[in-house]
JSON list of C-alpha atoms in Angstrom, two decimals:
[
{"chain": "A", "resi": 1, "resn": "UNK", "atom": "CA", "xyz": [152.00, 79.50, 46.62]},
{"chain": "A", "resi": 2, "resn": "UNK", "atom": "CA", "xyz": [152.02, 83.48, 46.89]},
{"chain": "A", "resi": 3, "resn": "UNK", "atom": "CA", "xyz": [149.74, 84.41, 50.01]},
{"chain": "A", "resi": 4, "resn": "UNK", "atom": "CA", "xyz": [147.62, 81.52, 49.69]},
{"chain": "A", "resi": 5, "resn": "UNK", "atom": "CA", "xyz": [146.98, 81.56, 46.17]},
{"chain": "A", "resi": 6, "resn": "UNK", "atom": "CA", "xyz": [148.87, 78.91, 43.42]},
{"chain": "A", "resi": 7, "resn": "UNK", "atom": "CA", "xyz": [151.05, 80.06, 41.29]},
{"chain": "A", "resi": 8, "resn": "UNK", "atom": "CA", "xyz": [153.31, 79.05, 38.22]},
{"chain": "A", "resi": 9, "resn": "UNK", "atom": "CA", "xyz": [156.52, 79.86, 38.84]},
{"chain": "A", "resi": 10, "resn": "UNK", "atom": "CA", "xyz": [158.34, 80.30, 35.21]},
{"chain": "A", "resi": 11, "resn": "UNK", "atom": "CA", "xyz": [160.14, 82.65, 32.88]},
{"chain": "A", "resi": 12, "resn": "UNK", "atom": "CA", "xyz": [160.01, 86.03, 32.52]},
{"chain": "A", "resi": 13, "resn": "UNK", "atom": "CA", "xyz": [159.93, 88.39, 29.54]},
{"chain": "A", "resi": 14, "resn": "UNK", "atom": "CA", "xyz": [159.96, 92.22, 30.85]},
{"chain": "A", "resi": 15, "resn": "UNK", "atom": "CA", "xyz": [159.42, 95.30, 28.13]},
{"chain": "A", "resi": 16, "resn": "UNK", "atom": "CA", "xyz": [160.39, 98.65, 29.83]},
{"chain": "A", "resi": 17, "resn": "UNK", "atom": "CA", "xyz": [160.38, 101.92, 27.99]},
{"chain": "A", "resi": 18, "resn": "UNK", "atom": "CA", "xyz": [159.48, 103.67, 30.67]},
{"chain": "A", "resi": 19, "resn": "UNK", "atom": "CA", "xyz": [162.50, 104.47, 33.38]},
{"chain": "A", "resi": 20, "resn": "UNK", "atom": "CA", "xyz": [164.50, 101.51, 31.66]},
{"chain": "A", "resi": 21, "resn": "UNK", "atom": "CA", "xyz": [167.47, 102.18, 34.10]},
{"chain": "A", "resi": 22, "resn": "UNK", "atom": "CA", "xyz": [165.49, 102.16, 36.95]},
{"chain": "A", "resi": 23, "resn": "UNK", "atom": "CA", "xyz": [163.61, 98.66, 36.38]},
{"chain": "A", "resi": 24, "resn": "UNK", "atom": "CA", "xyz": [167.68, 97.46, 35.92]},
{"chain": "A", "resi": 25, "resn": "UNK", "atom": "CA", "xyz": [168.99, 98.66, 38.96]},
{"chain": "A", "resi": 26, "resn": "UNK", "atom": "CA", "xyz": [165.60, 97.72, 41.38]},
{"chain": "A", "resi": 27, "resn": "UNK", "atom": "CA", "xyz": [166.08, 94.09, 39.95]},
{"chain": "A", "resi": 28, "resn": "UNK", "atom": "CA", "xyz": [169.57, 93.66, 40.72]},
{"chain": "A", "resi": 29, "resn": "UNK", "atom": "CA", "xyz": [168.91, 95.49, 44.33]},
{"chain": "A", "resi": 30, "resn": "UNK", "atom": "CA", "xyz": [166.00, 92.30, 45.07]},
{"chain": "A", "resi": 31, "resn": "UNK", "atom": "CA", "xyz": [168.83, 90.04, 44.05]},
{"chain": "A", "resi": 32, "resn": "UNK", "atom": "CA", "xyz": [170.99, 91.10, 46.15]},
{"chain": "A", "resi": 33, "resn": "UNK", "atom": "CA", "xyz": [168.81, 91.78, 49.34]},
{"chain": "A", "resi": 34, "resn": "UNK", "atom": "CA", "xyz": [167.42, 88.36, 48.43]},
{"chain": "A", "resi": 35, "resn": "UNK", "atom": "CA", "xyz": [170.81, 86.30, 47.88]},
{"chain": "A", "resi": 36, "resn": "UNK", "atom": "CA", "xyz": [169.74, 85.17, 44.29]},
{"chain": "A", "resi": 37, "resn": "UNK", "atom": "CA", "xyz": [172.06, 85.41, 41.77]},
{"chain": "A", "resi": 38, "resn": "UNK", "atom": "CA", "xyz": [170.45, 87.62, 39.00]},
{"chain": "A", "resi": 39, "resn": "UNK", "atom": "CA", "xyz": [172.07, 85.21, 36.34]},
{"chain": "A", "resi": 40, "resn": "UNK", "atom": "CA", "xyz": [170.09, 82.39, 37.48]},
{"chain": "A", "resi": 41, "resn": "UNK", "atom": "CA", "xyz": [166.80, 83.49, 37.00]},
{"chain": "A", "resi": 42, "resn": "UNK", "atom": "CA", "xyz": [164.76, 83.18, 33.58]},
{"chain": "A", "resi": 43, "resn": "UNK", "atom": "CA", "xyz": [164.04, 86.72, 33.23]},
{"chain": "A", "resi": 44, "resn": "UNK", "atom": "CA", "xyz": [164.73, 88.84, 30.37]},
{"chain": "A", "resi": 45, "resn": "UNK", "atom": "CA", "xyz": [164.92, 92.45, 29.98]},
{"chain": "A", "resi": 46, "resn": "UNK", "atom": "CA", "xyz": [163.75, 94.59, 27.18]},
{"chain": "A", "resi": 47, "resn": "UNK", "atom": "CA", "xyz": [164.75, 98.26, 27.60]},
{"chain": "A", "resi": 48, "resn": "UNK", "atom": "CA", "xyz": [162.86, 99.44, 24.78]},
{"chain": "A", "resi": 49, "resn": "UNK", "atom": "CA", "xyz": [159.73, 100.66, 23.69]},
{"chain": "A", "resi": 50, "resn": "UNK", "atom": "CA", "xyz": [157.83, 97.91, 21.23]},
{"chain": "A", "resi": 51, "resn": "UNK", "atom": "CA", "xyz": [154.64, 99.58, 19.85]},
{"chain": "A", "resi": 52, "resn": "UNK", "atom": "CA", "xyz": [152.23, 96.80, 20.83]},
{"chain": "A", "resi": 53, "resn": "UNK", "atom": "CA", "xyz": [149.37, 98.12, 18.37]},
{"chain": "A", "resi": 54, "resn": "UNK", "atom": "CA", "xyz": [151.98, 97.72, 15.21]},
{"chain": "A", "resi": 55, "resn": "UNK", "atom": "CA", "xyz": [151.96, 93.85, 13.93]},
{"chain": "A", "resi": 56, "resn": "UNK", "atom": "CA", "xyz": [155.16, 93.57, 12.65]},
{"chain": "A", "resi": 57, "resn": "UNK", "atom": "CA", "xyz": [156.76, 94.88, 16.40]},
{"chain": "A", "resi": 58, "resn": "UNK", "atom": "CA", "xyz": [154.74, 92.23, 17.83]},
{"chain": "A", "resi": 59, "resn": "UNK", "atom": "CA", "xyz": [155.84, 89.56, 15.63]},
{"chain": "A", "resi": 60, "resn": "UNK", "atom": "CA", "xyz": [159.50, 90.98, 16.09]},
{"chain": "A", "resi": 61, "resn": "UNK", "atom": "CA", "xyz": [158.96, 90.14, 19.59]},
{"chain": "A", "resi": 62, "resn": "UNK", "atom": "CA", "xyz": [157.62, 86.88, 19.08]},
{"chain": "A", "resi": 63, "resn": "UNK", "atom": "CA", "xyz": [160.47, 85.70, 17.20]},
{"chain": "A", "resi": 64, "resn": "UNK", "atom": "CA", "xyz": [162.86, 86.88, 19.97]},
{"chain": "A", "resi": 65, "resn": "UNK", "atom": "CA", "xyz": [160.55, 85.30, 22.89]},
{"chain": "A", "resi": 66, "resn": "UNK", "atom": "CA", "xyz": [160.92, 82.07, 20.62]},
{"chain": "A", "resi": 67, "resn": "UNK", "atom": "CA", "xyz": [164.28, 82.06, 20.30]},
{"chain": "A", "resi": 68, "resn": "UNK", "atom": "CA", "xyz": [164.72, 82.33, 24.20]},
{"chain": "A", "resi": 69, "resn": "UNK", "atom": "CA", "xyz": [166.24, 78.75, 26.01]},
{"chain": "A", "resi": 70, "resn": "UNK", "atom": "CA", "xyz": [162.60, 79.06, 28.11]},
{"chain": "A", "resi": 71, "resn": "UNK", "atom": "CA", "xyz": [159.14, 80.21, 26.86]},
{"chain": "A", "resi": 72, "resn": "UNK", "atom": "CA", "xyz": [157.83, 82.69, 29.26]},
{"chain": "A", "resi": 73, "resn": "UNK", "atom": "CA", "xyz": [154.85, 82.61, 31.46]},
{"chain": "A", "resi": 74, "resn": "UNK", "atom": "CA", "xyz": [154.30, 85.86, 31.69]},
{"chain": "A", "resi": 75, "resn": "UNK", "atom": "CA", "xyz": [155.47, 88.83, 29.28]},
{"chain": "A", "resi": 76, "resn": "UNK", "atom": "CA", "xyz": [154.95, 92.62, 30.93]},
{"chain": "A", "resi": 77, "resn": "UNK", "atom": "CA", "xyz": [154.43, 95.35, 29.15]},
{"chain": "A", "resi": 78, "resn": "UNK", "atom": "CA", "xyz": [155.63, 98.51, 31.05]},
{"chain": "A", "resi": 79, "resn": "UNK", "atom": "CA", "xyz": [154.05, 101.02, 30.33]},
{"chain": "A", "resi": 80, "resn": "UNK", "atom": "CA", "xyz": [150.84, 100.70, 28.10]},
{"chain": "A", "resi": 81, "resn": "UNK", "atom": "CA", "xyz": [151.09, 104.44, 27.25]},
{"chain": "A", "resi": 82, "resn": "UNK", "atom": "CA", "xyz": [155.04, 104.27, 26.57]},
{"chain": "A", "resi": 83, "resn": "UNK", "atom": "CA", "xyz": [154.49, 100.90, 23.59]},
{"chain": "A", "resi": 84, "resn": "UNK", "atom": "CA", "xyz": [151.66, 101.98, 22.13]},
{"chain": "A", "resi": 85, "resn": "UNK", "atom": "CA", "xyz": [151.83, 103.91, 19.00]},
{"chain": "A", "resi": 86, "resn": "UNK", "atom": "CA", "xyz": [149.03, 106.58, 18.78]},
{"chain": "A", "resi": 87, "resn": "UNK", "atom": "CA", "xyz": [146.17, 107.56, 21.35]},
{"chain": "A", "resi": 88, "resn": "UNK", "atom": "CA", "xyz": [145.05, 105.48, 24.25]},
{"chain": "A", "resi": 89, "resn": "UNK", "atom": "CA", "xyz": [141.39, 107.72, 23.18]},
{"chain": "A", "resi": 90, "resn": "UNK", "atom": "CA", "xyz": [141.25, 105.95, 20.16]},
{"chain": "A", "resi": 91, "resn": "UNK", "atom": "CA", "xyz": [142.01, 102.94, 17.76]},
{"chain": "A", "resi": 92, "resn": "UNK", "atom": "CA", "xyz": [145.35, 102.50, 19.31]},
{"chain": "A", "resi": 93, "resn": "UNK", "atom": "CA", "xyz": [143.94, 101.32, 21.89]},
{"chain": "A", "resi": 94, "resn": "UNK", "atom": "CA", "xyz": [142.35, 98.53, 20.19]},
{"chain": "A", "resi": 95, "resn": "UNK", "atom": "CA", "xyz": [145.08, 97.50, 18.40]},
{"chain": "A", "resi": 96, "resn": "UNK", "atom": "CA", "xyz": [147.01, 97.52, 21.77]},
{"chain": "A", "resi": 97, "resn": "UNK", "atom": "CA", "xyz": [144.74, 94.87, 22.87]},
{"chain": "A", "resi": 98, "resn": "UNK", "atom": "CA", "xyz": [144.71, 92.75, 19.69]},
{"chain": "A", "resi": 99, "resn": "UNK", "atom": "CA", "xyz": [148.54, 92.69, 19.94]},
{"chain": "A", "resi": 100, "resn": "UNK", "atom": "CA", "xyz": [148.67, 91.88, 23.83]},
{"chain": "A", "resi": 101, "resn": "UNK", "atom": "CA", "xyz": [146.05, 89.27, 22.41]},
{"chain": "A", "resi": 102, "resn": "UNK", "atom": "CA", "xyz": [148.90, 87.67, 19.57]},
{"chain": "A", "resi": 103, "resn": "UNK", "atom": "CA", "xyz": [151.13, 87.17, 22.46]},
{"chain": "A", "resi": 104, "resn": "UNK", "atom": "CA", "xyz": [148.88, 85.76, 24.70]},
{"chain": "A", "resi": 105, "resn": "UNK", "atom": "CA", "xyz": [147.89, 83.18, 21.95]},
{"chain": "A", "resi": 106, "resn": "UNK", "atom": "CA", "xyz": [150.87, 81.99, 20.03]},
{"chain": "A", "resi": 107, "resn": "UNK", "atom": "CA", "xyz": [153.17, 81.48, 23.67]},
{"chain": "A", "resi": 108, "resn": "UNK", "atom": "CA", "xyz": [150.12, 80.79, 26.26]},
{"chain": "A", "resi": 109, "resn": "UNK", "atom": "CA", "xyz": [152.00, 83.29, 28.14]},
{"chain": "A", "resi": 110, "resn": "UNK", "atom": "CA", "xyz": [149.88, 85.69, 30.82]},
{"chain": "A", "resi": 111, "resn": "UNK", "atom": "CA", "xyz": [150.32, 89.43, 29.24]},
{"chain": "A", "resi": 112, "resn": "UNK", "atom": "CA", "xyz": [150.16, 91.80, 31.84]},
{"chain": "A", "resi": 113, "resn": "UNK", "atom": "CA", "xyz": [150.09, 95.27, 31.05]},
{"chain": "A", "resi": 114, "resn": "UNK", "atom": "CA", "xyz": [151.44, 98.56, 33.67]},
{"chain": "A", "resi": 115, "resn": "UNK", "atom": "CA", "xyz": [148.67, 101.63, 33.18]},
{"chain": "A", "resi": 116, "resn": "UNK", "atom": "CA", "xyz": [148.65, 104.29, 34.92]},
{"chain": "A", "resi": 117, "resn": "UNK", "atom": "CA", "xyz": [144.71, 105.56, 36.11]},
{"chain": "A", "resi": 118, "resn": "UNK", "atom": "CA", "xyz": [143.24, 108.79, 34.98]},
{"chain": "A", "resi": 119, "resn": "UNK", "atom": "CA", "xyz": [144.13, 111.86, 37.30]},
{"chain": "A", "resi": 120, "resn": "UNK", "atom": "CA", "xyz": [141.14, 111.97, 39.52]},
{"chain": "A", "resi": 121, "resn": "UNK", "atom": "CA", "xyz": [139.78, 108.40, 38.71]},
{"chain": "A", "resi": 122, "resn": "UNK", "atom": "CA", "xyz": [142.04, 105.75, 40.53]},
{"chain": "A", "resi": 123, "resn": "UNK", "atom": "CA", "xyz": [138.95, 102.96, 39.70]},
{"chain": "A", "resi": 124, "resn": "UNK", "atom": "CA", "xyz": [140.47, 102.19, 36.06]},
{"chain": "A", "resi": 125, "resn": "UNK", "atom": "CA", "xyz": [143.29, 102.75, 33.70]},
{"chain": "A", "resi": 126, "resn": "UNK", "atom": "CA", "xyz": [143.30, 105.61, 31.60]},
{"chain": "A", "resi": 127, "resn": "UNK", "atom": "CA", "xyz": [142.15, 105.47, 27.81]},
{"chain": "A", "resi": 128, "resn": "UNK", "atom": "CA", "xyz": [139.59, 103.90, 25.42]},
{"chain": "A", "resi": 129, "resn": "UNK", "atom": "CA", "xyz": [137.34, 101.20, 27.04]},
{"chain": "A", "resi": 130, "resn": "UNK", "atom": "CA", "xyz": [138.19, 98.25, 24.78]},
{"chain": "A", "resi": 131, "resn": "UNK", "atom": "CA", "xyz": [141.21, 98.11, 27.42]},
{"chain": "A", "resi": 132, "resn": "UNK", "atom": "CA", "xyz": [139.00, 97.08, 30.09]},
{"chain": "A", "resi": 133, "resn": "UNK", "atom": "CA", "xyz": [136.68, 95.05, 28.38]},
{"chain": "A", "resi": 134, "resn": "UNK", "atom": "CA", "xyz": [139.65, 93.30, 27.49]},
{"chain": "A", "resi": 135, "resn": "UNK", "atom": "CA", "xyz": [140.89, 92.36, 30.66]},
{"chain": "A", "resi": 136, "resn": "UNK", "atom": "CA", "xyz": [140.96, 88.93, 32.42]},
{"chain": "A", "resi": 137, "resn": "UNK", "atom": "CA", "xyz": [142.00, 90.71, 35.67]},
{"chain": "A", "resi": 138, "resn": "UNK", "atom": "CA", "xyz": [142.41, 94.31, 36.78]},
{"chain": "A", "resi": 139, "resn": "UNK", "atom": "CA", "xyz": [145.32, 94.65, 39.68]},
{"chain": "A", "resi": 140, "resn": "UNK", "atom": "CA", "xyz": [145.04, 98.54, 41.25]},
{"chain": "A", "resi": 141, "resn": "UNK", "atom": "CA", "xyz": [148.20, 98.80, 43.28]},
{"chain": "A", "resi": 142, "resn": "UNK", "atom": "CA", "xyz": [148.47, 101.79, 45.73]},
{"chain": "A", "resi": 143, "resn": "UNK", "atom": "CA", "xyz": [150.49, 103.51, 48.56]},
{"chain": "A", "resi": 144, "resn": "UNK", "atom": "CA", "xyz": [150.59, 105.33, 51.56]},
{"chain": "A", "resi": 145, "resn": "UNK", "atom": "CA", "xyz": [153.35, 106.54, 53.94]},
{"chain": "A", "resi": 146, "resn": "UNK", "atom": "CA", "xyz": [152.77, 102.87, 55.78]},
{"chain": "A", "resi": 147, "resn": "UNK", "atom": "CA", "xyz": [151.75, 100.06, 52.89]},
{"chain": "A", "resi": 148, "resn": "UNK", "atom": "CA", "xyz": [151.72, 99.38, 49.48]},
{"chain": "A", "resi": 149, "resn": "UNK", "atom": "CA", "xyz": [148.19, 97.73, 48.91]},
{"chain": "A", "resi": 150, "resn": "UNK", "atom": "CA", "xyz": [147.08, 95.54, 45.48]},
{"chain": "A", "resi": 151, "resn": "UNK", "atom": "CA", "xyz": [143.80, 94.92, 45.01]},
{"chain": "A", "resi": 152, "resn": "UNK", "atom": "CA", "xyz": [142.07, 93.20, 42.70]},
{"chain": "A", "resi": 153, "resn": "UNK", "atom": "CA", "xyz": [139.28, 95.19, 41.45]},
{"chain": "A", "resi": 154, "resn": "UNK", "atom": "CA", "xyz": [138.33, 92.45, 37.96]},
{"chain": "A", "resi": 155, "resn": "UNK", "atom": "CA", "xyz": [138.31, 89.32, 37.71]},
{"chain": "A", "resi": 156, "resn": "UNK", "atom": "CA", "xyz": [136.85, 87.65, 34.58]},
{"chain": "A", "resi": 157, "resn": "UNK", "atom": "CA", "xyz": [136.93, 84.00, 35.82]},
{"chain": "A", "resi": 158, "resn": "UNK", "atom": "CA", "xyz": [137.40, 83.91, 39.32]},
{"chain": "A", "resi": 159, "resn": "UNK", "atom": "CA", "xyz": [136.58, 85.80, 42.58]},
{"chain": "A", "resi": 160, "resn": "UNK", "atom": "CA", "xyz": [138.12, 89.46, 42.96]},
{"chain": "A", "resi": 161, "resn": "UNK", "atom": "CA", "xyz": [137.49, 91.95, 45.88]},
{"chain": "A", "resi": 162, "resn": "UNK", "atom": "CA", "xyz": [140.71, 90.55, 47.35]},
{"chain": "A", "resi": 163, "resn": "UNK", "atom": "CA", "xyz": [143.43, 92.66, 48.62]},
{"chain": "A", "resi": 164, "resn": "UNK", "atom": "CA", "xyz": [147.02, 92.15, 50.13]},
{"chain": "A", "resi": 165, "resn": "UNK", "atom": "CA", "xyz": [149.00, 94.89, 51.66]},
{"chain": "A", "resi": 166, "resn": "UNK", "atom": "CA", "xyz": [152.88, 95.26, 52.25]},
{"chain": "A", "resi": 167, "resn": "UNK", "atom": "CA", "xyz": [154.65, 97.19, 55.01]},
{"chain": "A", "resi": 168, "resn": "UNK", "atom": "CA", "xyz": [156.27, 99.91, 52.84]},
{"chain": "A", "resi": 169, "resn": "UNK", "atom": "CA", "xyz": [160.12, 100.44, 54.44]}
]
């Protein structure tokens, strides 16, 4: 359970291309601060960028998710701007989805995407609106000097309007 909502706890496949020391070093800072030793947890770490709108990437990926000891649960793509090949404006867009889509079929794994919002629109991600017509669930994460707040602004099959907020240290 995560604040009163169930969960499946599983494996992890993370794409960075954006900040992919950063991602590295915040990971292995939870450990610690947790007690958890990194090596025991199913995630994996792809420091690269994987243009999610080119097939052959996404069946690259595939392959390598396959060949993993666990499948994953969830597989994040971080960001959408940084693995997608071509204009968030325009067909890449749609082809961003329809890979997202391959992965989300052939593993049964969640695919969650990191977009940033449009300066002066903080209501949805930036880009073509195939990307939110695509979405199962929308997550808007914000912060102040005080909290970090996520709220969940879509939800396709379920009730959203729900928020949680963190103490920000």
């Amino acid at each position: 359970e995560w604040h009163g909502r169930a969960v499946k706890q599983g494996a992890v496949v993370y794409v960075y291309a954006e900040g992919p020391f950063g991602a590295k070093s915040r990971i292995e800072s939870w450990c610690q601060h947790q007690g958890v030793d990194r090596r025991a947890l199913p995630l994996w770490l792809l420091p690269t960028r994987l243009p999610m709108n080119d097939p052959a990437a996404v069946a690259s990926l595939l392959c390598e998710i396959e060949a993993l000891a666990e499948c994953p649960v969830l597989v994040v793509i971080d960001t959408l701007n940084q693995n997608l090949d071509g204009d968030e404006d325009g067909t890449g867009m749609g082809g961003f989805v329809r890979g997202c889509a391959m992965l989300r079929d052939r593993i049964g794994a969640c695919v969650m995407a990191v977009h940033h919002t449009p300066l002066g629109n903080d209501e949805r991600g930036r880009g073509h609106s195939s990307f939110d017509g695509a979405l199962d669930t929308r997550l808007m994460v914000s912060c102040d000097a005080e909290r970090v707040t996520i709220e969940c602004t879509h939800q396709r099959n379920a009730a959203d309007g729900w928020a949680v907020a963190f103490e920000a240290i």
